[in-house]
mmCIF file of C-alpha atoms and ligand atoms in Angstrom:
data_model
loop_
_atom_site.group_PDB
_atom_site.id
_atom_site.type_symbol
_atom_site.label_atom_id
_atom_site.label_comp_id
_atom_site.label_asym_id
_atom_site.label_seq_id
_atom_site.Cartn_x
_atom_site.Cartn_y
_atom_site.Cartn_z
ATOM 1 C CA UNK A 1 -7.536 -20.806 -15.772
ATOM 2 C CA UNK A 2 -4.697 -18.302 -16.213
ATOM 3 C CA UNK A 3 -4.029 -15.437 -13.829
ATOM 4 C CA UNK A 4 -3.572 -12.932 -16.632
ATOM 5 C CA UNK A 5 -0.014 -11.875 -15.764
ATOM 6 C CA UNK A 6 1.794 -13.284 -18.792
ATOM 7 C CA UNK A 7 0.908 -10.321 -21.010
ATOM 8 C CA UNK A 8 3.749 -8.020 -21.949
ATOM 9 C CA UNK A 9 1.405 -5.030 -22.226
ATOM 10 C CA UNK A 10 0.782 -5.163 -18.455
ATOM 11 C CA UNK A 11 4.495 -5.220 -17.579
ATOM 12 C CA UNK A 12 5.481 -2.064 -15.768
ATOM 13 C CA UNK A 13 8.257 -0.331 -13.876
ATOM 14 C CA UNK A 14 7.782 0.718 -10.282
ATOM 15 C CA UNK A 15 10.771 2.792 -9.142
ATOM 16 C CA UNK A 16 13.115 0.398 -10.942
ATOM 17 C CA UNK A 17 11.238 -2.785 -9.951
ATOM 18 C CA UNK A 18 9.895 -4.653 -12.988
ATOM 19 C CA UNK A 19 6.392 -5.987 -12.358
ATOM 20 C CA UNK A 20 4.370 -8.306 -14.625
ATOM 21 C CA UNK A 21 1.220 -6.302 -13.808
ATOM 22 C CA UNK A 22 0.684 -3.098 -11.818
ATOM 23 C CA UNK A 23 -1.977 -4.719 -9.582
ATOM 24 C CA UNK A 24 -0.623 -5.454 -6.089
ATOM 25 C CA UNK A 25 -1.878 -6.813 -2.787
ATOM 26 C CA UNK A 26 -1.728 -4.114 -0.091
ATOM 27 C CA UNK A 27 -0.054 -4.370 3.306
ATOM 28 C CA UNK A 28 -1.963 -6.001 6.132
ATOM 29 C CA UNK A 29 -3.317 -9.064 4.333
ATOM 30 C CA UNK A 30 -0.249 -11.233 4.935
ATOM 31 C CA UNK A 31 1.083 -9.601 8.086
ATOM 32 C CA UNK A 32 3.481 -12.403 8.996
ATOM 33 C CA UNK A 33 4.605 -13.188 5.423
ATOM 34 C CA UNK A 34 3.104 -16.677 5.486
ATOM 35 C CA UNK A 35 1.557 -16.916 2.007
ATOM 36 C CA UNK A 36 3.379 -14.420 -0.208
ATOM 37 C CA UNK A 37 3.933 -16.931 -3.052
ATOM 38 C CA UNK A 38 0.290 -18.071 -3.021
ATOM 39 C CA UNK A 39 -0.891 -14.451 -3.232
ATOM 40 C CA UNK A 40 1.351 -13.789 -6.236
ATOM 41 C CA UNK A 41 0.126 -16.926 -8.008
ATOM 42 C CA UNK A 42 -3.426 -15.532 -8.018
ATOM 43 C CA UNK A 43 -2.288 -12.872 -10.477
ATOM 44 C CA UNK A 44 -0.982 -10.055 -8.320
ATOM 45 C CA UNK A 45 2.063 -8.376 -9.825
ATOM 46 C CA UNK A 46 3.462 -7.726 -6.372
ATOM 47 C CA UNK A 47 2.585 -8.173 -2.726
ATOM 48 C CA UNK A 48 3.425 -6.114 0.346
ATOM 49 C CA UNK A 49 4.024 -8.340 3.370
ATOM 50 C CA UNK A 50 3.632 -6.977 6.935
ATOM 51 C CA UNK A 51 3.339 -4.482 8.490
ATOM 52 C CA UNK A 52 6.181 -6.032 10.474
ATOM 53 C CA UNK A 53 7.485 -4.624 13.765
ATOM 54 C CA UNK A 54 10.598 -5.768 15.640
ATOM 55 C CA UNK A 55 8.775 -7.398 18.539
ATOM 56 C CA UNK A 56 5.623 -9.487 18.361
ATOM 57 C CA UNK A 57 2.461 -7.556 19.219
ATOM 58 C CA UNK A 58 -0.978 -8.740 20.326
ATOM 59 C CA UNK A 59 -2.710 -5.884 18.525
ATOM 60 C CA UNK A 60 -5.855 -4.190 19.845
ATOM 61 C CA UNK A 61 -8.657 -5.988 21.711
ATOM 62 C CA UNK A 62 -11.465 -7.552 19.625
ATOM 63 C CA UNK A 63 -13.783 -6.829 17.931
ATOM 64 C CA UNK A 64 -11.217 -5.128 15.696
ATOM 65 C CA UNK A 65 -12.434 -5.930 12.193
ATOM 66 C CA UNK A 66 -16.029 -5.275 11.112
ATOM 67 C CA UNK A 67 -17.401 -5.972 7.644
ATOM 68 C CA UNK A 68 -19.829 -3.430 6.183
ATOM 69 C CA UNK A 69 -21.157 -5.555 3.283
ATOM 70 C CA UNK A 70 -23.735 -3.020 2.051
ATOM 71 C CA UNK A 71 -20.892 -0.599 1.382
ATOM 72 C CA UNK A 72 -18.338 -3.264 0.384
ATOM 73 C CA UNK A 73 -16.179 -1.766 3.105
ATOM 74 C CA UNK A 74 -14.384 -2.825 6.264
ATOM 75 C CA UNK A 75 -13.588 -1.002 9.500
ATOM 76 C CA UNK A 76 -10.497 -2.214 11.306
ATOM 77 C CA UNK A 77 -8.579 -1.346 14.434
ATOM 78 C CA UNK A 78 -6.094 -4.217 14.260
ATOM 79 C CA UNK A 79 -3.150 -2.273 15.758
ATOM 80 C CA UNK A 80 -0.446 -4.412 14.086
ATOM 81 C CA UNK A 81 -0.999 -7.847 15.591
ATOM 82 C CA UNK A 82 1.956 -9.889 14.432
ATOM 83 C CA UNK A 83 4.693 -12.337 15.323
ATOM 84 C CA UNK A 84 7.490 -9.781 14.938
ATOM 85 C CA UNK A 85 10.594 -9.507 12.785
ATOM 86 C CA UNK A 86 12.335 -12.875 13.340
ATOM 87 C CA UNK A 87 9.564 -15.199 12.080
ATOM 88 C CA UNK A 88 8.934 -12.842 9.142
ATOM 89 C CA UNK A 89 12.645 -12.961 8.243
ATOM 90 C CA UNK A 90 12.663 -16.762 8.305
ATOM 91 C CA UNK A 91 9.689 -16.884 5.962
ATOM 92 C CA UNK A 92 11.092 -14.209 3.646
ATOM 93 C CA UNK A 93 14.284 -16.281 3.475
ATOM 94 C CA UNK A 94 12.280 -19.289 2.320
ATOM 95 C CA UNK A 95 10.358 -17.214 -0.246
ATOM 96 C CA UNK A 96 13.488 -15.997 -2.058
ATOM 97 C CA UNK A 97 12.233 -17.074 -5.453
ATOM 98 C CA UNK A 98 9.482 -14.443 -5.146
ATOM 99 C CA UNK A 99 11.868 -11.764 -3.882
ATOM 100 C CA UNK A 100 11.651 -9.599 -7.020
ATOM 101 C CA UNK A 101 7.937 -9.005 -6.437
ATOM 102 C CA UNK A 102 7.758 -8.713 -2.666
ATOM 103 C CA UNK A 103 7.743 -5.448 -0.738
ATOM 104 C CA UNK A 104 7.851 -5.450 3.043
ATOM 105 C CA UNK A 105 5.951 -2.951 5.146
ATOM 106 C CA UNK A 106 7.843 -1.944 8.289
ATOM 107 C CA UNK A 107 6.961 0.259 11.248
ATOM 108 C CA UNK A 108 8.135 1.175 14.709
ATOM 109 C CA UNK A 109 7.619 3.835 17.325
ATOM 110 C CA UNK A 110 11.268 4.879 17.494
ATOM 111 C CA UNK A 111 13.864 5.328 14.739
ATOM 112 C CA UNK A 112 16.174 2.501 15.885
ATOM 113 C CA UNK A 113 13.428 -0.102 15.505
ATOM 114 C CA UNK A 114 12.726 1.030 11.971
ATOM 115 C CA UNK A 115 16.421 1.058 11.004
ATOM 116 C CA UNK A 116 16.790 -2.489 12.245
ATOM 117 C CA UNK A 117 13.729 -3.622 10.274
ATOM 118 C CA UNK A 118 15.151 -2.031 7.114
ATOM 119 C CA UNK A 119 18.657 -3.446 7.560
ATOM 120 C CA UNK A 120 17.486 -6.970 8.199
ATOM 121 C CA UNK A 121 14.674 -7.258 5.672
ATOM 122 C CA UNK A 122 16.144 -5.498 2.670
ATOM 123 C CA UNK A 123 18.255 -8.382 1.409
ATOM 124 C CA UNK A 124 15.081 -10.466 1.076
ATOM 125 C CA UNK A 125 12.785 -8.067 -0.802
ATOM 126 C CA UNK A 126 12.441 -5.862 -3.875
ATOM 127 C CA UNK A 127 11.407 -2.809 -1.886
ATOM 128 C CA UNK A 128 10.547 -1.407 1.531
ATOM 129 C CA UNK A 129 7.291 0.296 2.457
ATOM 130 C CA UNK A 130 7.608 2.476 5.545
ATOM 131 C CA UNK A 131 4.247 2.702 7.284
ATOM 132 C CA UNK A 132 3.773 5.951 9.187
ATOM 133 C CA UNK A 133 0.063 6.071 8.556
ATOM 134 C CA UNK A 134 -1.865 3.402 10.457
ATOM 135 C CA UNK A 135 -4.689 5.164 12.304
ATOM 136 C CA UNK A 136 -4.623 2.354 14.875
ATOM 137 C CA UNK A 137 -1.152 2.754 16.330
ATOM 138 C CA UNK A 138 -0.780 6.071 18.114
ATOM 139 C CA UNK A 139 3.030 5.881 18.453
ATOM 140 C CA UNK A 140 3.396 6.229 14.679
ATOM 141 C CA UNK A 141 2.109 9.774 14.764
ATOM 142 C CA UNK A 142 5.481 11.057 15.982
ATOM 143 C CA UNK A 143 6.611 10.711 12.369
ATOM 144 C CA UNK A 144 3.900 13.130 11.270
ATOM 145 C CA UNK A 145 6.196 15.825 12.586
ATOM 146 C CA UNK A 146 8.069 16.885 9.403
ATOM 147 C CA UNK A 147 11.514 17.402 11.004
ATOM 148 C CA UNK A 148 11.390 13.977 12.638
ATOM 149 C CA UNK A 149 10.177 12.352 9.424
ATOM 150 C CA UNK A 150 12.968 14.010 7.456
ATOM 151 C CA UNK A 151 15.625 12.746 9.876
ATOM 152 C CA UNK A 152 14.217 9.231 9.740
ATOM 153 C CA UNK A 153 13.976 9.094 5.963
ATOM 154 C CA UNK A 154 17.382 10.630 5.339
ATOM 155 C CA UNK A 155 18.873 7.964 7.607
ATOM 156 C CA UNK A 156 16.981 5.182 5.848
ATOM 157 C CA UNK A 157 17.918 6.514 2.405
ATOM 158 C CA UNK A 158 21.590 6.422 3.386
ATOM 159 C CA UNK A 159 21.293 2.728 4.242
ATOM 160 C CA UNK A 160 18.801 1.406 1.735
ATOM 161 C CA UNK A 161 19.823 -0.908 -1.088
ATOM 162 C CA UNK A 162 16.317 -1.318 -2.536
ATOM 163 C CA UNK A 163 13.652 1.289 -3.376
ATOM 164 C CA UNK A 164 12.021 2.900 -0.340
ATOM 165 C CA UNK A 165 8.332 3.847 -0.326
ATOM 166 C CA UNK A 166 6.490 5.792 2.356
ATOM 167 C CA UNK A 167 2.812 5.064 2.961
ATOM 168 C CA UNK A 168 1.078 8.281 3.874
ATOM 169 C CA UNK A 169 -2.287 8.884 5.544
ATOM 170 C CA UNK A 170 -5.243 10.097 3.450
ATOM 171 C CA UNK A 171 -6.563 13.628 3.782
ATOM 172 C CA UNK A 172 -10.320 13.171 3.728
ATOM 173 C CA UNK A 173 -11.239 15.957 6.111
ATOM 174 C CA UNK A 174 -10.447 19.590 5.497
ATOM 175 C CA UNK A 175 -7.939 21.928 3.925
ATOM 176 C CA UNK A 176 -5.783 22.031 7.043
ATOM 177 C CA UNK A 177 -5.586 18.244 7.053
ATOM 178 C CA UNK A 178 -4.664 18.292 3.363
ATOM 179 C CA UNK A 179 -1.870 20.814 3.943
ATOM 180 C CA UNK A 180 -0.498 18.739 6.823
ATOM 181 C CA UNK A 181 -0.308 15.536 4.743
ATOM 182 C CA UNK A 182 1.086 17.412 1.729
ATOM 183 C CA UNK A 183 3.870 18.623 3.955
ATOM 184 C CA UNK A 184 4.624 15.009 4.912
ATOM 185 C CA UNK A 185 4.641 13.925 1.271
ATOM 186 C CA UNK A 186 6.902 16.838 0.306
ATOM 187 C CA UNK A 187 9.253 16.089 3.195
ATOM 188 C CA UNK A 188 9.469 12.398 2.233
ATOM 189 C CA UNK A 189 10.177 13.220 -1.409
ATOM 190 C CA UNK A 190 12.724 15.861 -0.502
ATOM 191 C CA UNK A 191 14.488 13.435 1.844
ATOM 192 C CA UNK A 192 14.943 11.007 -1.045
ATOM 193 C CA UNK A 193 12.215 8.338 -1.042
ATOM 194 C CA UNK A 194 11.673 6.455 -4.295
ATOM 195 C CA UNK A 195 7.917 6.381 -4.008
ATOM 196 C CA UNK A 196 4.770 7.199 -2.038
ATOM 197 C CA UNK A 197 1.909 4.850 -1.249
ATOM 198 C CA UNK A 198 -1.272 6.918 -1.310
ATOM 199 C CA UNK A 199 -2.874 6.035 1.069
ATOM 200 C CA UNK A 200 -3.816 4.137 4.201
ATOM 201 C CA UNK A 201 -7.336 3.645 5.653
ATOM 202 C CA UNK A 202 -9.539 6.642 6.494
ATOM 203 C CA UNK A 203 -9.969 7.315 10.241
ATOM 204 C CA UNK A 204 -13.456 6.499 11.583
ATOM 205 C CA UNK A 205 -15.134 6.301 14.973
ATOM 206 C CA UNK A 206 -17.437 3.381 15.781
ATOM 207 C CA UNK A 207 -18.755 1.794 18.962
ATOM 208 C CA UNK A 208 -18.729 -1.546 17.109
ATOM 209 C CA UNK A 209 -14.928 -1.575 17.396
ATOM 210 C CA UNK A 210 -13.737 -2.359 20.923
ATOM 211 C CA UNK A 211 -11.327 0.583 20.960
ATOM 212 C CA UNK A 212 -14.005 2.920 19.565
ATOM 213 C CA UNK A 213 -12.184 3.961 16.413
ATOM 214 C CA UNK A 214 -10.235 2.597 13.495
ATOM 215 C CA UNK A 215 -9.737 2.833 9.738
ATOM 216 C CA UNK A 216 -12.278 2.531 6.941
ATOM 217 C CA UNK A 217 -11.284 0.715 3.739
ATOM 218 C CA UNK A 218 -12.983 -0.493 0.574
ATOM 219 C CA UNK A 219 -15.357 0.879 -2.050
ATOM 220 C CA UNK A 220 -16.263 4.211 -0.365
ATOM 221 C CA UNK A 221 -12.583 5.271 -0.582
ATOM 222 C CA UNK A 222 -12.166 5.105 -4.335
ATOM 223 C CA UNK A 223 -13.414 8.558 -5.295
ATOM 224 C CA UNK A 224 -11.102 10.120 -2.762
ATOM 225 C CA UNK A 225 -8.144 7.987 -3.867
ATOM 226 C CA UNK A 226 -8.588 9.395 -7.372
ATOM 227 C CA UNK A 227 -8.503 12.965 -6.060
ATOM 228 C CA UNK A 228 -5.463 12.253 -3.908
ATOM 229 C CA UNK A 229 -3.466 10.735 -6.789
ATOM 230 C CA UNK A 230 -4.102 13.775 -8.986
ATOM 231 C CA UNK A 231 -3.138 15.987 -6.062
ATOM 232 C CA UNK A 232 0.099 14.106 -5.255
ATOM 233 C CA UNK A 233 1.076 13.843 -8.919
ATOM 234 C CA UNK A 234 0.823 17.644 -9.169
ATOM 235 C CA UNK A 235 3.139 17.820 -6.153
ATOM 236 C CA UNK A 236 5.817 15.335 -7.265
ATOM 237 C CA UNK A 237 5.482 15.910 -11.046
ATOM 238 C CA UNK A 238 6.795 12.514 -12.081
ATOM 239 C CA UNK A 239 9.930 12.680 -9.904
ATOM 240 C CA UNK A 240 8.664 10.053 -7.464
ATOM 241 C CA UNK A 241 6.698 6.874 -8.134
ATOM 242 C CA UNK A 242 3.175 6.642 -6.769
ATOM 243 C CA UNK A 243 1.346 3.499 -5.666
ATOM 244 C CA UNK A 244 -2.394 4.213 -5.430
ATOM 245 C CA UNK A 245 -4.357 2.395 -2.725
ATOM 246 C CA UNK A 246 -7.928 2.722 -1.484
ATOM 247 C CA UNK A 247 -11.147 1.241 -2.848
ATOM 248 C CA UNK A 248 -9.720 -0.308 -6.038
ATOM 249 C CA UNK A 249 -12.156 -3.017 -7.216
ATOM 250 C CA UNK A 250 -12.148 -3.049 -11.034
ATOM 251 C CA UNK A 251 -9.837 -2.723 -14.039
ATOM 252 C CA UNK A 252 -11.543 0.603 -14.747
ATOM 253 C CA UNK A 253 -10.510 1.829 -11.294
ATOM 254 C CA UNK A 254 -6.923 0.751 -11.938
ATOM 255 C CA UNK A 255 -7.021 2.512 -15.317
ATOM 256 C CA UNK A 256 -8.235 5.764 -13.777
ATOM 257 C CA UNK A 257 -5.467 5.787 -11.172
ATOM 258 C CA UNK A 258 -2.733 4.846 -13.663
ATOM 259 C CA UNK A 259 -4.011 7.585 -15.978
ATOM 260 C CA UNK A 260 -3.682 10.110 -13.144
ATOM 261 C CA UNK A 261 -0.025 9.264 -12.581
ATOM 262 C CA UNK A 262 0.165 6.154 -10.403
ATOM 263 C CA UNK A 263 2.776 3.565 -11.462
ATOM 264 C CA UNK A 264 0.925 0.751 -9.708
ATOM 265 C CA UNK A 265 -2.147 0.158 -7.548
ATOM 266 C CA UNK A 266 -2.781 -1.927 -4.453
ATOM 267 C CA UNK A 267 -6.000 -3.416 -3.117
ATOM 268 C CA UNK A 268 -7.113 -5.339 -0.063
ATOM 269 C CA UNK A 269 -10.799 -4.956 0.863
ATOM 270 C CA UNK A 270 -12.203 -5.706 -2.603
ATOM 271 C CA UNK A 271 -10.321 -9.030 -2.467
ATOM 272 C CA UNK A 272 -12.331 -9.922 0.664
ATOM 273 C CA UNK A 273 -15.622 -9.284 -1.144
ATOM 274 C CA UNK A 274 -14.802 -10.394 -4.693
ATOM 275 C CA UNK A 275 -12.688 -13.472 -3.901
ATOM 276 C CA UNK A 276 -9.378 -14.938 -5.097
ATOM 277 C CA UNK A 277 -10.215 -14.641 -8.815
ATOM 278 C CA UNK A 278 -10.198 -10.834 -8.588
ATOM 279 C CA UNK A 279 -6.590 -10.048 -9.618
ATOM 280 C CA UNK A 280 -6.816 -12.353 -12.659
ATOM 281 C CA UNK A 281 -10.108 -10.709 -13.703
ATOM 282 C CA UNK A 282 -8.622 -7.218 -13.333
ATOM 283 C CA UNK A 283 -5.517 -8.184 -15.353
ATOM 284 C CA UNK A 284 -7.561 -9.608 -18.205
ATOM 285 C CA UNK A 285 -10.044 -6.749 -18.299
ATOM 286 C CA UNK A 286 -7.258 -4.151 -18.153
ATOM 287 C CA UNK A 287 -5.548 -5.806 -21.132
ATOM 288 C CA UNK A 288 -8.887 -5.824 -22.995
ATOM 289 C CA UNK A 289 -9.512 -2.137 -22.266
ATOM 290 C CA UNK A 290 -5.994 -1.292 -23.472
ATOM 291 C CA UNK A 291 -6.493 -3.293 -26.648
ATOM 292 C CA UNK A 292 -9.764 -1.425 -27.337
ATOM 293 C CA UNK A 293 -8.026 1.914 -26.761
ATOM 294 C CA UNK A 294 -4.994 0.953 -28.870
ATOM 295 C CA UNK A 295 -2.577 1.275 -25.922
ATOM 296 C CA UNK A 296 0.464 -1.016 -25.962
ATOM 297 C CA UNK A 297 1.715 -0.637 -22.400
ATOM 298 C CA UNK A 298 0.131 0.271 -19.047
ATOM 299 C CA UNK A 299 2.584 3.122 -18.604
ATOM 300 C CA UNK A 300 0.947 4.842 -21.612
ATOM 301 C CA UNK A 301 -2.578 4.807 -20.176
ATOM 302 C CA UNK A 302 -4.236 8.246 -20.226
ATOM 303 C CA UNK A 303 -7.750 9.655 -20.149
ATOM 304 C CA UNK A 304 -10.870 7.657 -19.308
ATOM 305 C CA UNK A 305 -11.175 3.916 -19.938
ATOM 306 C CA UNK A 306 -13.162 2.980 -23.045
ATOM 307 C CA UNK A 307 -16.711 1.687 -22.511
ATOM 308 C CA UNK A 308 -16.882 -1.986 -23.475
HETATM 309 C C1 LIG B 1 -7.841 -5.603 8.152
HETATM 310 C C2 LIG B 1 -6.864 -4.615 7.585
HETATM 311 C C3 LIG B 1 -5.568 -4.596 8.059
HETATM 312 C C4 LIG B 1 -4.634 -3.686 7.520
HETATM 313 N N1 LIG B 1 -3.344 -3.703 7.974
HETATM 314 C C5 LIG B 1 -2.432 -2.868 7.431
HETATM 315 C C6 LIG B 1 -1.075 -2.917 7.823
HETATM 316 O O1 LIG B 1 -0.651 -3.740 8.622
HETATM 317 N N2 LIG B 1 -0.220 -2.009 7.243
HETATM 318 C C7 LIG B 1 -0.623 -1.099 6.318
HETATM 319 O O2 LIG B 1 0.205 -0.308 5.809
HETATM 320 N N3 LIG B 1 -1.901 -1.054 5.899
HETATM 321 C C8 LIG B 1 -2.806 -1.919 6.432
HETATM 322 N N4 LIG B 1 -4.103 -1.870 5.995
HETATM 323 C C9 LIG B 1 -4.510 -0.852 4.997
HETATM 324 C C10 LIG B 1 -4.464 -1.402 3.580
HETATM 325 O O3 LIG B 1 -3.153 -1.765 3.213
HETATM 326 C C11 LIG B 1 -4.986 -0.333 2.584
HETATM 327 O O4 LIG B 1 -4.161 0.820 2.671
HETATM 328 C C12 LIG B 1 -6.409 0.089 2.888
HETATM 329 O O5 LIG B 1 -7.187 -1.019 3.297
HETATM 330 C C13 LIG B 1 -7.075 0.743 1.665
HETATM 331 O O6 LIG B 1 -7.121 -0.137 0.576
HETATM 332 P P1 LIG B 1 -8.445 -1.017 0.220
HETATM 333 O O7 LIG B 1 -9.599 -0.060 0.172
HETATM 334 O O8 LIG B 1 -8.126 -1.649 -1.076
HETATM 335 O O9 LIG B 1 -8.599 -2.030 1.321
HETATM 336 C C14 LIG B 1 -5.037 -2.776 6.508
HETATM 337 C C15 LIG B 1 -6.358 -2.819 6.029
HETATM 338 C C16 LIG B 1 -7.258 -3.719 6.536
HETATM 339 C C17 LIG B 1 -8.672 -3.743 5.979
#
């Protein structure tokens, strides 16, 4: 069985990174960078390892991950459990042959931690994803203050040697919320990021999670992801790459987000429900849809997917 990545029509450019397919595994699945190569072999065009923080962290108390199978969704309040930067660096060093298709998600609650993560990981990866958007780690919210975010990103841009992406929170609530996140996106773009990841999980409250709240992911997010991509594309007008993330399950979903201006998509929760064959199935179906529509490369996808 092939994983569907050896098709030149799926090859795409993400902020200067050449990917064999625009379908990526989102941050959080391989937090400690243990199985990056195995994930890629399933047919993902790229994988984001992490989120990695300098020190190891226990994360939040359990239960911190609840499946909602009827909705094909998950609620999580993981809070970045992880072994920290050093073990991740050792594993990234051993996975050098995959380097061109690995991004690393980094986070910290003060600027110095984030600078150190960038400096030490960037020689091992194709790109950096700065996570300021986990709903489960309160300290990250300091970077929702535009002046502080600008200072951080300008500093990172001055030091980066690979493309830098910022993963922003979604804006599912109201107009004020939307304006606040737009301001963050504008600030990040203005400060020189190469791309935005749109977006992280949607904040939810639930007594089933030990800490009482967390982030919702999976199928219910898709409709909103579509709206957000159109919204962000109108804001950045092609000057910054967009990775779309939230509820992607099918090739048709990927098509819709690419058509709205995303350069690539990421998924996580659908992989839990659909299994390891999912990226290969999406690759093959996407190529079939493109063939039916007479489109030669994913970057030319527009409009709605054809009905097959
Ligand atoms: C259990 C779990 C852990 C996650 N951990 C991280 C993380 O460490 N860093 C991050 O940026 N996003 C994390 N995410 C968010 C995903 O990367 C993604 O943005 C979100 O799940 C929406 O995509 P999906 O609907 O395809 O799952 C996590 C998601 C889940 C379900």
